[in-house]
PDB file of C-alpha atoms in Angstrom:
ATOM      1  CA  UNK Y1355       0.000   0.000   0.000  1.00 48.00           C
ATOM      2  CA  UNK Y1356       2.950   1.819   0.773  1.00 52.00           C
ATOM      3  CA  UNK Y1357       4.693   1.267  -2.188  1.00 49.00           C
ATOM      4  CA  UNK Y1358       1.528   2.376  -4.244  1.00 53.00           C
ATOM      5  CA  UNK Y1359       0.881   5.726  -2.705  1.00 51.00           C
ATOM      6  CA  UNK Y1360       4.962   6.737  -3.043  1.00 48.00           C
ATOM      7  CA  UNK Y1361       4.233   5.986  -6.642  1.00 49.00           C
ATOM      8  CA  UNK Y1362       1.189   7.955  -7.526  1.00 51.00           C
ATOM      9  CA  UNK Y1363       3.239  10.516  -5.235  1.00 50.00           C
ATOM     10  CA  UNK Y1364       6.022  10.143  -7.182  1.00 49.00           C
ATOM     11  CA  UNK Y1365       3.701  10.657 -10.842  1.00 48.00           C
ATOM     12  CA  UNK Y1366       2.097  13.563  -9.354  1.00 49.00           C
ATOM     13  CA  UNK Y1367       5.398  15.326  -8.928  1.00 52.00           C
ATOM     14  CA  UNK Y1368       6.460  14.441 -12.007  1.00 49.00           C
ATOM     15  CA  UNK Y1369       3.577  15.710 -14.220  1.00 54.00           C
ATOM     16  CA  UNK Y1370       4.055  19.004 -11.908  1.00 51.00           C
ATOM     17  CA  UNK Y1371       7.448  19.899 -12.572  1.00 51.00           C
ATOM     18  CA  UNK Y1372       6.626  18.799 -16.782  1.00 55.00           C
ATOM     19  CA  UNK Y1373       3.660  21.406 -16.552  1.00 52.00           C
ATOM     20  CA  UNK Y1374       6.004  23.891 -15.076  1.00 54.00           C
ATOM     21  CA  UNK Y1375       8.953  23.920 -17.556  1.00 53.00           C
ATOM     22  CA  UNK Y1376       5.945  23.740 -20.164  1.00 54.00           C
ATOM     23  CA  UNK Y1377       5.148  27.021 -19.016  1.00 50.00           C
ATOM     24  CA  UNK Y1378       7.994  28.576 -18.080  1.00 53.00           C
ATOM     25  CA  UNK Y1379       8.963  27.513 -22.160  1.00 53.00           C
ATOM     26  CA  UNK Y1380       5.864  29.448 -23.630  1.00 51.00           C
ATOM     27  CA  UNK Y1381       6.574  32.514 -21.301  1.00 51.00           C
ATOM     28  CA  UNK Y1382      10.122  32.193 -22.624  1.00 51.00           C
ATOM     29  CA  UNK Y1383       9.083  32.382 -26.016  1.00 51.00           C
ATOM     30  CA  UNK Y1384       6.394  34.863 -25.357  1.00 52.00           C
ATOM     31  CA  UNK Y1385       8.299  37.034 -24.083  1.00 53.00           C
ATOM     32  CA  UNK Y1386      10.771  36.646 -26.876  1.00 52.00           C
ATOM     33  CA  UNK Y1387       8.035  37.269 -29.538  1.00 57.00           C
ATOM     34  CA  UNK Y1388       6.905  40.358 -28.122  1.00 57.00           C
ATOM     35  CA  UNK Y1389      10.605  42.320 -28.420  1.00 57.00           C
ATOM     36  CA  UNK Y1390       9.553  44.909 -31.188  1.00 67.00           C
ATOM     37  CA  UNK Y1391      11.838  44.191 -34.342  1.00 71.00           C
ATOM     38  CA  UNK Y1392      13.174  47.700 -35.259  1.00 73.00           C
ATOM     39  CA  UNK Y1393      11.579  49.899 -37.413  1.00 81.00           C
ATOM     40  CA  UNK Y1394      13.331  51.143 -41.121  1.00 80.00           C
ATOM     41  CA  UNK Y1395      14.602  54.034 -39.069  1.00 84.00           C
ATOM     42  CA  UNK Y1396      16.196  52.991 -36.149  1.00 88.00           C
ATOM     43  CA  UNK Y1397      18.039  50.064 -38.733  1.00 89.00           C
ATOM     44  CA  UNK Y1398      19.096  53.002 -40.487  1.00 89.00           C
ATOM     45  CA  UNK Y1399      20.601  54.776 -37.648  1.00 91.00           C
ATOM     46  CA  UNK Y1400      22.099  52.265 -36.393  1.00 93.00           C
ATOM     47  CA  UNK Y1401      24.188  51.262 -39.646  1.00 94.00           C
ATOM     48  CA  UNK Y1402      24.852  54.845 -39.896  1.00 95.00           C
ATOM     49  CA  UNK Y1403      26.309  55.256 -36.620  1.00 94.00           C
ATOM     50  CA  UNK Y1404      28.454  52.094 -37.033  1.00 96.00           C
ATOM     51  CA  UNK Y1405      29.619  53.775 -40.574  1.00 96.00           C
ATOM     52  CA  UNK Y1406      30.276  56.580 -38.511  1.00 97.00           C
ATOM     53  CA  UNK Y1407      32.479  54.646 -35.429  1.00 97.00           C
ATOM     54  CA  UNK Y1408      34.143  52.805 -38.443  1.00 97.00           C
ATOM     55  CA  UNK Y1409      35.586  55.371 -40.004  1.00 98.00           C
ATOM     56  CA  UNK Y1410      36.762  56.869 -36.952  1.00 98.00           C
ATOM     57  CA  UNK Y1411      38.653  54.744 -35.763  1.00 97.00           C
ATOM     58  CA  UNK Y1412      40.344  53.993 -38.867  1.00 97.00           C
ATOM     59  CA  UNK Y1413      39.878  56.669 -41.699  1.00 98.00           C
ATOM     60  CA  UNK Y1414      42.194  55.727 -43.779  1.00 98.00           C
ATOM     61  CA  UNK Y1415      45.252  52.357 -44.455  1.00 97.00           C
ATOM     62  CA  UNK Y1416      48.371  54.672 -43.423  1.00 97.00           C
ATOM     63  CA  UNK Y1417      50.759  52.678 -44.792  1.00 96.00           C
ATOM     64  CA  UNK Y1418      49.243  52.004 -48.003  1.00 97.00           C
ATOM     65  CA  UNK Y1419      48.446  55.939 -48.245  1.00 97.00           C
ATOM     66  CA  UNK Y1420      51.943  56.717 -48.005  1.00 96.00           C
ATOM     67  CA  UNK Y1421      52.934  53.984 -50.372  1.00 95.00           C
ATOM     68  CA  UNK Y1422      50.694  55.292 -53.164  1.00 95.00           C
ATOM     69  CA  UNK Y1423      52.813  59.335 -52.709  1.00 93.00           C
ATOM     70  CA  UNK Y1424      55.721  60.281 -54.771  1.00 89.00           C
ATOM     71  CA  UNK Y1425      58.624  60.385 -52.383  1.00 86.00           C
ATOM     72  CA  UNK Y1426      60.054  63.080 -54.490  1.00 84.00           C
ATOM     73  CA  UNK Y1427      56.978  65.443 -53.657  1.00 86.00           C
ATOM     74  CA  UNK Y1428      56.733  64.332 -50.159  1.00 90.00           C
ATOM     75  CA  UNK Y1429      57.597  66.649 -47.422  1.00 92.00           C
ATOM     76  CA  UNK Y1430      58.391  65.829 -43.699  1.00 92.00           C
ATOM     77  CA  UNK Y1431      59.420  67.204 -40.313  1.00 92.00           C
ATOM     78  CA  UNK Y1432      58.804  66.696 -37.058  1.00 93.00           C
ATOM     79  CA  UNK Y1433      55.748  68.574 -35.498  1.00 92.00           C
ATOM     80  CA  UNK Y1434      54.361  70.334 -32.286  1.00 90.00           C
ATOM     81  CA  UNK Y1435      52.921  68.876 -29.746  1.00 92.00           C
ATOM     82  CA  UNK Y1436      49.498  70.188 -29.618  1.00 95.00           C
ATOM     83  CA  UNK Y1437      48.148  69.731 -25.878  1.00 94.00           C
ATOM     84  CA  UNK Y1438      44.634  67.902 -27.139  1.00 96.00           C
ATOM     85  CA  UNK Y1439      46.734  65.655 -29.420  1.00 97.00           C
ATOM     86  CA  UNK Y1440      46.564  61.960 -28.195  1.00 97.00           C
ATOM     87  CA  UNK Y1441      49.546  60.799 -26.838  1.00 95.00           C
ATOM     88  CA  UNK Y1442      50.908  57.494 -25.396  1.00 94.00           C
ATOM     89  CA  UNK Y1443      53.233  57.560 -22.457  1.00 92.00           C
ATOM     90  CA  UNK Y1444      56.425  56.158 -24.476  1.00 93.00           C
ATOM     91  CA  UNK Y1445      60.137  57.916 -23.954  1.00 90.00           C
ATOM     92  CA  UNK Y1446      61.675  59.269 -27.114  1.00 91.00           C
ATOM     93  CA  UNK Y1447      58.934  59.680 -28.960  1.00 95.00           C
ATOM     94  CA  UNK Y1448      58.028  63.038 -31.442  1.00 96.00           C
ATOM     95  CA  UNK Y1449      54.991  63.781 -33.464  1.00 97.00           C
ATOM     96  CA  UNK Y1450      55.601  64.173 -37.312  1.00 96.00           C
ATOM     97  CA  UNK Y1451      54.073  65.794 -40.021  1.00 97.00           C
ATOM     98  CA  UNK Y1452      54.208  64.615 -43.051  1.00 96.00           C
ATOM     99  CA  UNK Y1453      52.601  67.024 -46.254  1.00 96.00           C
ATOM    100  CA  UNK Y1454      51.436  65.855 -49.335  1.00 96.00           C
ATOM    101  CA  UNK Y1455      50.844  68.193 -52.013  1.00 92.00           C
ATOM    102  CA  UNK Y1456      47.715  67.605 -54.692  1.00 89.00           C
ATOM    103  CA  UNK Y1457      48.268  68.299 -58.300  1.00 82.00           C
ATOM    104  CA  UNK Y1458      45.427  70.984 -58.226  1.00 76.00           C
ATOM    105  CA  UNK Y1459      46.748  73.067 -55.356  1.00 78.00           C
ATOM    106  CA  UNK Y1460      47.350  76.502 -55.233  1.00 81.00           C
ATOM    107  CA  UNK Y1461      48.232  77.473 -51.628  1.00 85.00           C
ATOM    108  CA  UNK Y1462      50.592  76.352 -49.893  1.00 82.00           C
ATOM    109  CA  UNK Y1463      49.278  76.784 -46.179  1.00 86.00           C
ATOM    110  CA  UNK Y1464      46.366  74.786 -47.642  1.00 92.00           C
ATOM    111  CA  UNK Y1465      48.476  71.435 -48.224  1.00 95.00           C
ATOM    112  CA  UNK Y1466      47.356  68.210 -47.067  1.00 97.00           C
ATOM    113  CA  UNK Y1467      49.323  66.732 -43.962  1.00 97.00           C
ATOM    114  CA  UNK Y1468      49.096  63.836 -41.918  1.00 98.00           C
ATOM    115  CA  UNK Y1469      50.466  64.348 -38.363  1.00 98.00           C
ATOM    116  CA  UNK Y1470      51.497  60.894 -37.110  1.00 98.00           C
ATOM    117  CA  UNK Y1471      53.127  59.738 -33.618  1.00 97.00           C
ATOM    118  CA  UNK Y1472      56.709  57.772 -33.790  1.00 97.00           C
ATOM    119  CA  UNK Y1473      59.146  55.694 -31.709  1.00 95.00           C
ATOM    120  CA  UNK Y1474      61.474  53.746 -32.041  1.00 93.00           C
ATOM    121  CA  UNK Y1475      64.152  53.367 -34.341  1.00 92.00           C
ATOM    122  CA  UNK Y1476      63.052  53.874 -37.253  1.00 92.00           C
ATOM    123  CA  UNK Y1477      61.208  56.974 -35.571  1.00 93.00           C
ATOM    124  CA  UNK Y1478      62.680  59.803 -38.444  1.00 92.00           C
ATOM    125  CA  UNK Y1479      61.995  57.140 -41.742  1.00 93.00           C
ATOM    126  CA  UNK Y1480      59.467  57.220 -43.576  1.00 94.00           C
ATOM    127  CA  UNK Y1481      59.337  53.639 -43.578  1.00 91.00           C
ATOM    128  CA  UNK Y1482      58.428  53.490 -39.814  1.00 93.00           C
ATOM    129  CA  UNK Y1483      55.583  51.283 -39.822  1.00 93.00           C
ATOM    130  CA  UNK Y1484      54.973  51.469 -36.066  1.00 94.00           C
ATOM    131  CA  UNK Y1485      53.839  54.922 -36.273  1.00 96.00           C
ATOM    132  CA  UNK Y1486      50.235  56.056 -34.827  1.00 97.00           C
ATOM    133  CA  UNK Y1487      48.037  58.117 -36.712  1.00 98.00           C
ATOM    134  CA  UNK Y1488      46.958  61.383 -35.141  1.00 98.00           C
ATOM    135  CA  UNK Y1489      45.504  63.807 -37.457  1.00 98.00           C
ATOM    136  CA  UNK Y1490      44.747  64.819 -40.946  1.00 98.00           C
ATOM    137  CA  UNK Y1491      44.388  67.986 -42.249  1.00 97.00           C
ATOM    138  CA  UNK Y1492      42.729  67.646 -45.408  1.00 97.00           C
ATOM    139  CA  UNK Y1493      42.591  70.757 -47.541  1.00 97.00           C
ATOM    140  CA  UNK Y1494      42.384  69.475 -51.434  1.00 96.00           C
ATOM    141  CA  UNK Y1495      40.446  66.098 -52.531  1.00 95.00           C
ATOM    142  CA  UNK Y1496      43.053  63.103 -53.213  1.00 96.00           C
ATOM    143  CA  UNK Y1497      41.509  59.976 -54.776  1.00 96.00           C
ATOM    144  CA  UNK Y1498      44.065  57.898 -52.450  1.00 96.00           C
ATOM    145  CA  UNK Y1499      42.767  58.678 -49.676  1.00 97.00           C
ATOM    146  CA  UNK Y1500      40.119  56.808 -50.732  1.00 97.00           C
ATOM    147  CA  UNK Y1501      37.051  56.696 -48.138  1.00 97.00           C
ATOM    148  CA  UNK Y1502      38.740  60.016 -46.298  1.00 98.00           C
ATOM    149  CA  UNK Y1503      38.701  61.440 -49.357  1.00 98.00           C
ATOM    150  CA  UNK Y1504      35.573  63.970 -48.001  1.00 98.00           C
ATOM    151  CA  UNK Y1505      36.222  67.591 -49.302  1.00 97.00           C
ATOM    152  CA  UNK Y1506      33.426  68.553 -51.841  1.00 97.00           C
ATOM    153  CA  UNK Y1507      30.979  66.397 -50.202  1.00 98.00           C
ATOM    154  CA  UNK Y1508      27.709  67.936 -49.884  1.00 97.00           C
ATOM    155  CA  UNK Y1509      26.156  67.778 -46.065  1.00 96.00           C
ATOM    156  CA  UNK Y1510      23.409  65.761 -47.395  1.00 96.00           C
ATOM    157  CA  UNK Y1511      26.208  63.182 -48.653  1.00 97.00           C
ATOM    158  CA  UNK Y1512      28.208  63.666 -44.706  1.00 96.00           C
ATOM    159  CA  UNK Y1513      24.416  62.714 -42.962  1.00 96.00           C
ATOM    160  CA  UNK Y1514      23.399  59.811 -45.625  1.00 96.00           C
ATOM    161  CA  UNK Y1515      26.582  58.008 -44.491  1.00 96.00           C
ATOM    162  CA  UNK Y1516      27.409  59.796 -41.043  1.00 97.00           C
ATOM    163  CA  UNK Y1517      23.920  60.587 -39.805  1.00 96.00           C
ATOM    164  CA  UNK Y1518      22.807  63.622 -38.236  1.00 95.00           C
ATOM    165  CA  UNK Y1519      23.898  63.113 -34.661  1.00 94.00           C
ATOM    166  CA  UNK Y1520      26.534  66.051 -34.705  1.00 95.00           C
ATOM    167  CA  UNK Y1521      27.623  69.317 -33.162  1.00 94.00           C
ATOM    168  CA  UNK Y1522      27.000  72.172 -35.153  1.00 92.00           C
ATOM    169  CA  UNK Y1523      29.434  75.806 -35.419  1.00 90.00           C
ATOM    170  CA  UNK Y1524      29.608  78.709 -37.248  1.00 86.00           C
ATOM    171  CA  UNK Y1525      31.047  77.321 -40.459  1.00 91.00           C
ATOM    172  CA  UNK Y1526      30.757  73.728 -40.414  1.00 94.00           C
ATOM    173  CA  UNK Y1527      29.594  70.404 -38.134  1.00 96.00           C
ATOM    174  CA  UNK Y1528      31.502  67.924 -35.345  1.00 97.00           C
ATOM    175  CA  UNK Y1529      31.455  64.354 -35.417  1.00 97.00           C
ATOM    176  CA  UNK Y1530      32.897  62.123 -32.428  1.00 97.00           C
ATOM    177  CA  UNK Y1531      33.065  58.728 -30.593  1.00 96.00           C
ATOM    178  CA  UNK Y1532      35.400  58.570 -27.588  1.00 96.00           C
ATOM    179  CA  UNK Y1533      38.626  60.384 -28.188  1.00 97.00           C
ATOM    180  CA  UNK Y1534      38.267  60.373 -31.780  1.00 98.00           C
ATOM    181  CA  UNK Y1535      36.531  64.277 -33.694  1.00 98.00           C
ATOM    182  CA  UNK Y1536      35.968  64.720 -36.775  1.00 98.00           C
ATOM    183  CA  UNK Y1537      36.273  68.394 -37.774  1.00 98.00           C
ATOM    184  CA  UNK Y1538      33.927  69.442 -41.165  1.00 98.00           C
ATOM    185  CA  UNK Y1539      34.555  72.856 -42.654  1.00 97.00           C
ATOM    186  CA  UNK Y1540      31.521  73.860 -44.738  1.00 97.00           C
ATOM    187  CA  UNK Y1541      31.117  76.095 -47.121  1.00 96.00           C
ATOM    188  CA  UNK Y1542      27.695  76.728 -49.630  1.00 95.00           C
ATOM    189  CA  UNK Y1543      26.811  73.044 -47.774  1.00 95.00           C
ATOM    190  CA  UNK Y1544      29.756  71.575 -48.855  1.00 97.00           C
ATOM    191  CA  UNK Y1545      33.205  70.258 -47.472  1.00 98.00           C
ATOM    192  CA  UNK Y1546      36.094  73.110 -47.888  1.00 97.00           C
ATOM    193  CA  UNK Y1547      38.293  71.136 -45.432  1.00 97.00           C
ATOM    194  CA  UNK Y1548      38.495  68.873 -42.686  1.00 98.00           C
ATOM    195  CA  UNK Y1549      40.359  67.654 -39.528  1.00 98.00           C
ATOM    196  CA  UNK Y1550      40.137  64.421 -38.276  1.00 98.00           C
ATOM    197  CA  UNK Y1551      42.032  63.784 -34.580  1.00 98.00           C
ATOM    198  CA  UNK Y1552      42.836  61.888 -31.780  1.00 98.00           C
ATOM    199  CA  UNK Y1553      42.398  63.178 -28.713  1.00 97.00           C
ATOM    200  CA  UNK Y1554      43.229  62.741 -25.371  1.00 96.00           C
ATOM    201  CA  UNK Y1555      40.302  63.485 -23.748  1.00 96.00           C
ATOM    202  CA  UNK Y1556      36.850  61.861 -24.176  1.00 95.00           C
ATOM    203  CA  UNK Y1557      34.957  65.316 -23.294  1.00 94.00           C
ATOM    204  CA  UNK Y1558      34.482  66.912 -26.612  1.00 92.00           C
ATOM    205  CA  UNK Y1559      32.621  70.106 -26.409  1.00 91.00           C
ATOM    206  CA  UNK Y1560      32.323  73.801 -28.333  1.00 88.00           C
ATOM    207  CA  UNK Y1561      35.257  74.925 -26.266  1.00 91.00           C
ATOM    208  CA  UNK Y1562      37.692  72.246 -27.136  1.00 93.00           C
ATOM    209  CA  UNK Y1563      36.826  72.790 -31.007  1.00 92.00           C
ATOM    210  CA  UNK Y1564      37.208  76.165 -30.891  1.00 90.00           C
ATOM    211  CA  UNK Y1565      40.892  75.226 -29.426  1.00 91.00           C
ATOM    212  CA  UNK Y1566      42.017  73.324 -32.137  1.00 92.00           C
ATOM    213  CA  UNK Y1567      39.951  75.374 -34.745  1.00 88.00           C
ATOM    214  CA  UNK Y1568      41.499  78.850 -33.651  1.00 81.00           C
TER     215      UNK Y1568
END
């Protein structure tokens, strides 16, 4: 008698604990049904903003810039340290500038440069491959910079592949993630020049732009 009542126990207990994963299951995948997908927008934002973090943190293949200049044409020297300029805690090191001039040019404190810290020993070739891009300054458009290559870009162009999530200023717009700005001078809505940087702060606001814009 015993033995019968520990096993209808035993069933009881059993069917129980099936019922309960049953239902814990179906609120599982109720609750999983009811997350909204995202709406056309929000995808849209959200691929921009990636496009945007992308480029950021790698605007353009240094080396392979560098390899595609005339050495001949290619100016360097070493640079000043400017105080928002990222920089890691290594001895010996400098910041470098290095200027490449565009066929089209015409002034020659408008010349694209690409400010770049080195270390090492190799720190004053050009060959340095260890170097750390800091800033461009991009003046002229330049085919090989490829996806940097921004100037003449129309603000319309900037937001379908950037979004509209920037700071605005007098003459132009901000983008940013982290330490990383980018730096849009506009003129008639379109890209006169730009200045992308590292940065060693995280804080980007209207008075550090107007620091480095100045």
């Amino acid at each position: 008698m015993r033995l019968g009542a520990f096993i209808i126990l035993f069933l009881v207990c059993f069917g129980c604990k099936n019922k309960n994963e049953s239902i814990s299951n179906s609120t599982k995948s109720e609750r999983f049904e009811l997350v909204p997908e995202p709406d056309k927008t929000e995808k849209e934002k959200y691929l921009k903003n990636q496009n945007l973090h992308s480029f950021l943190e790698n605007p353009i293949d240094l080396q392979k810039f560098k390899k595609s200049k005339n050495r001949n044409y290619t100016t360097t020297g070493v640079s000043n340290r400017m105080d928002y300029f990222f920089e890691p805690k290594i001895k010996d090191s400098i910041f470098y500038t290095y200027n490449y001039p565009t066929e089209n040019f015409t002034d020659s404190k408008r010349i694209n440069q690409v400010v770049v810290f080195k270390h090492g020993k190799k720190k004053h070739t050009y060959e340095d491959e260890t170097e750390i891009l800091i800033e461009l300054r991009i003046f002229n458009k330049d085919l090989d910079l490829e996806k940097a290559n921004l100037v003449g870009l129309s603000t319309k162009e900037l937001e379908s592949e950037f979004g509209t999530n920037h700071l605005n200023f007098e003459n132009g717009i901000v983008y940013s993630n982290k330490n990383k700005v980018l730096i849009l001078e506009l003129e008639n809505s379109k890209v006169k020049s730009y200045q992308y940087i590292k940065l060693n702060t995280e804080k980007i606001d209207t008075d550090l732009i107007g620091q480095i814009i100045k």
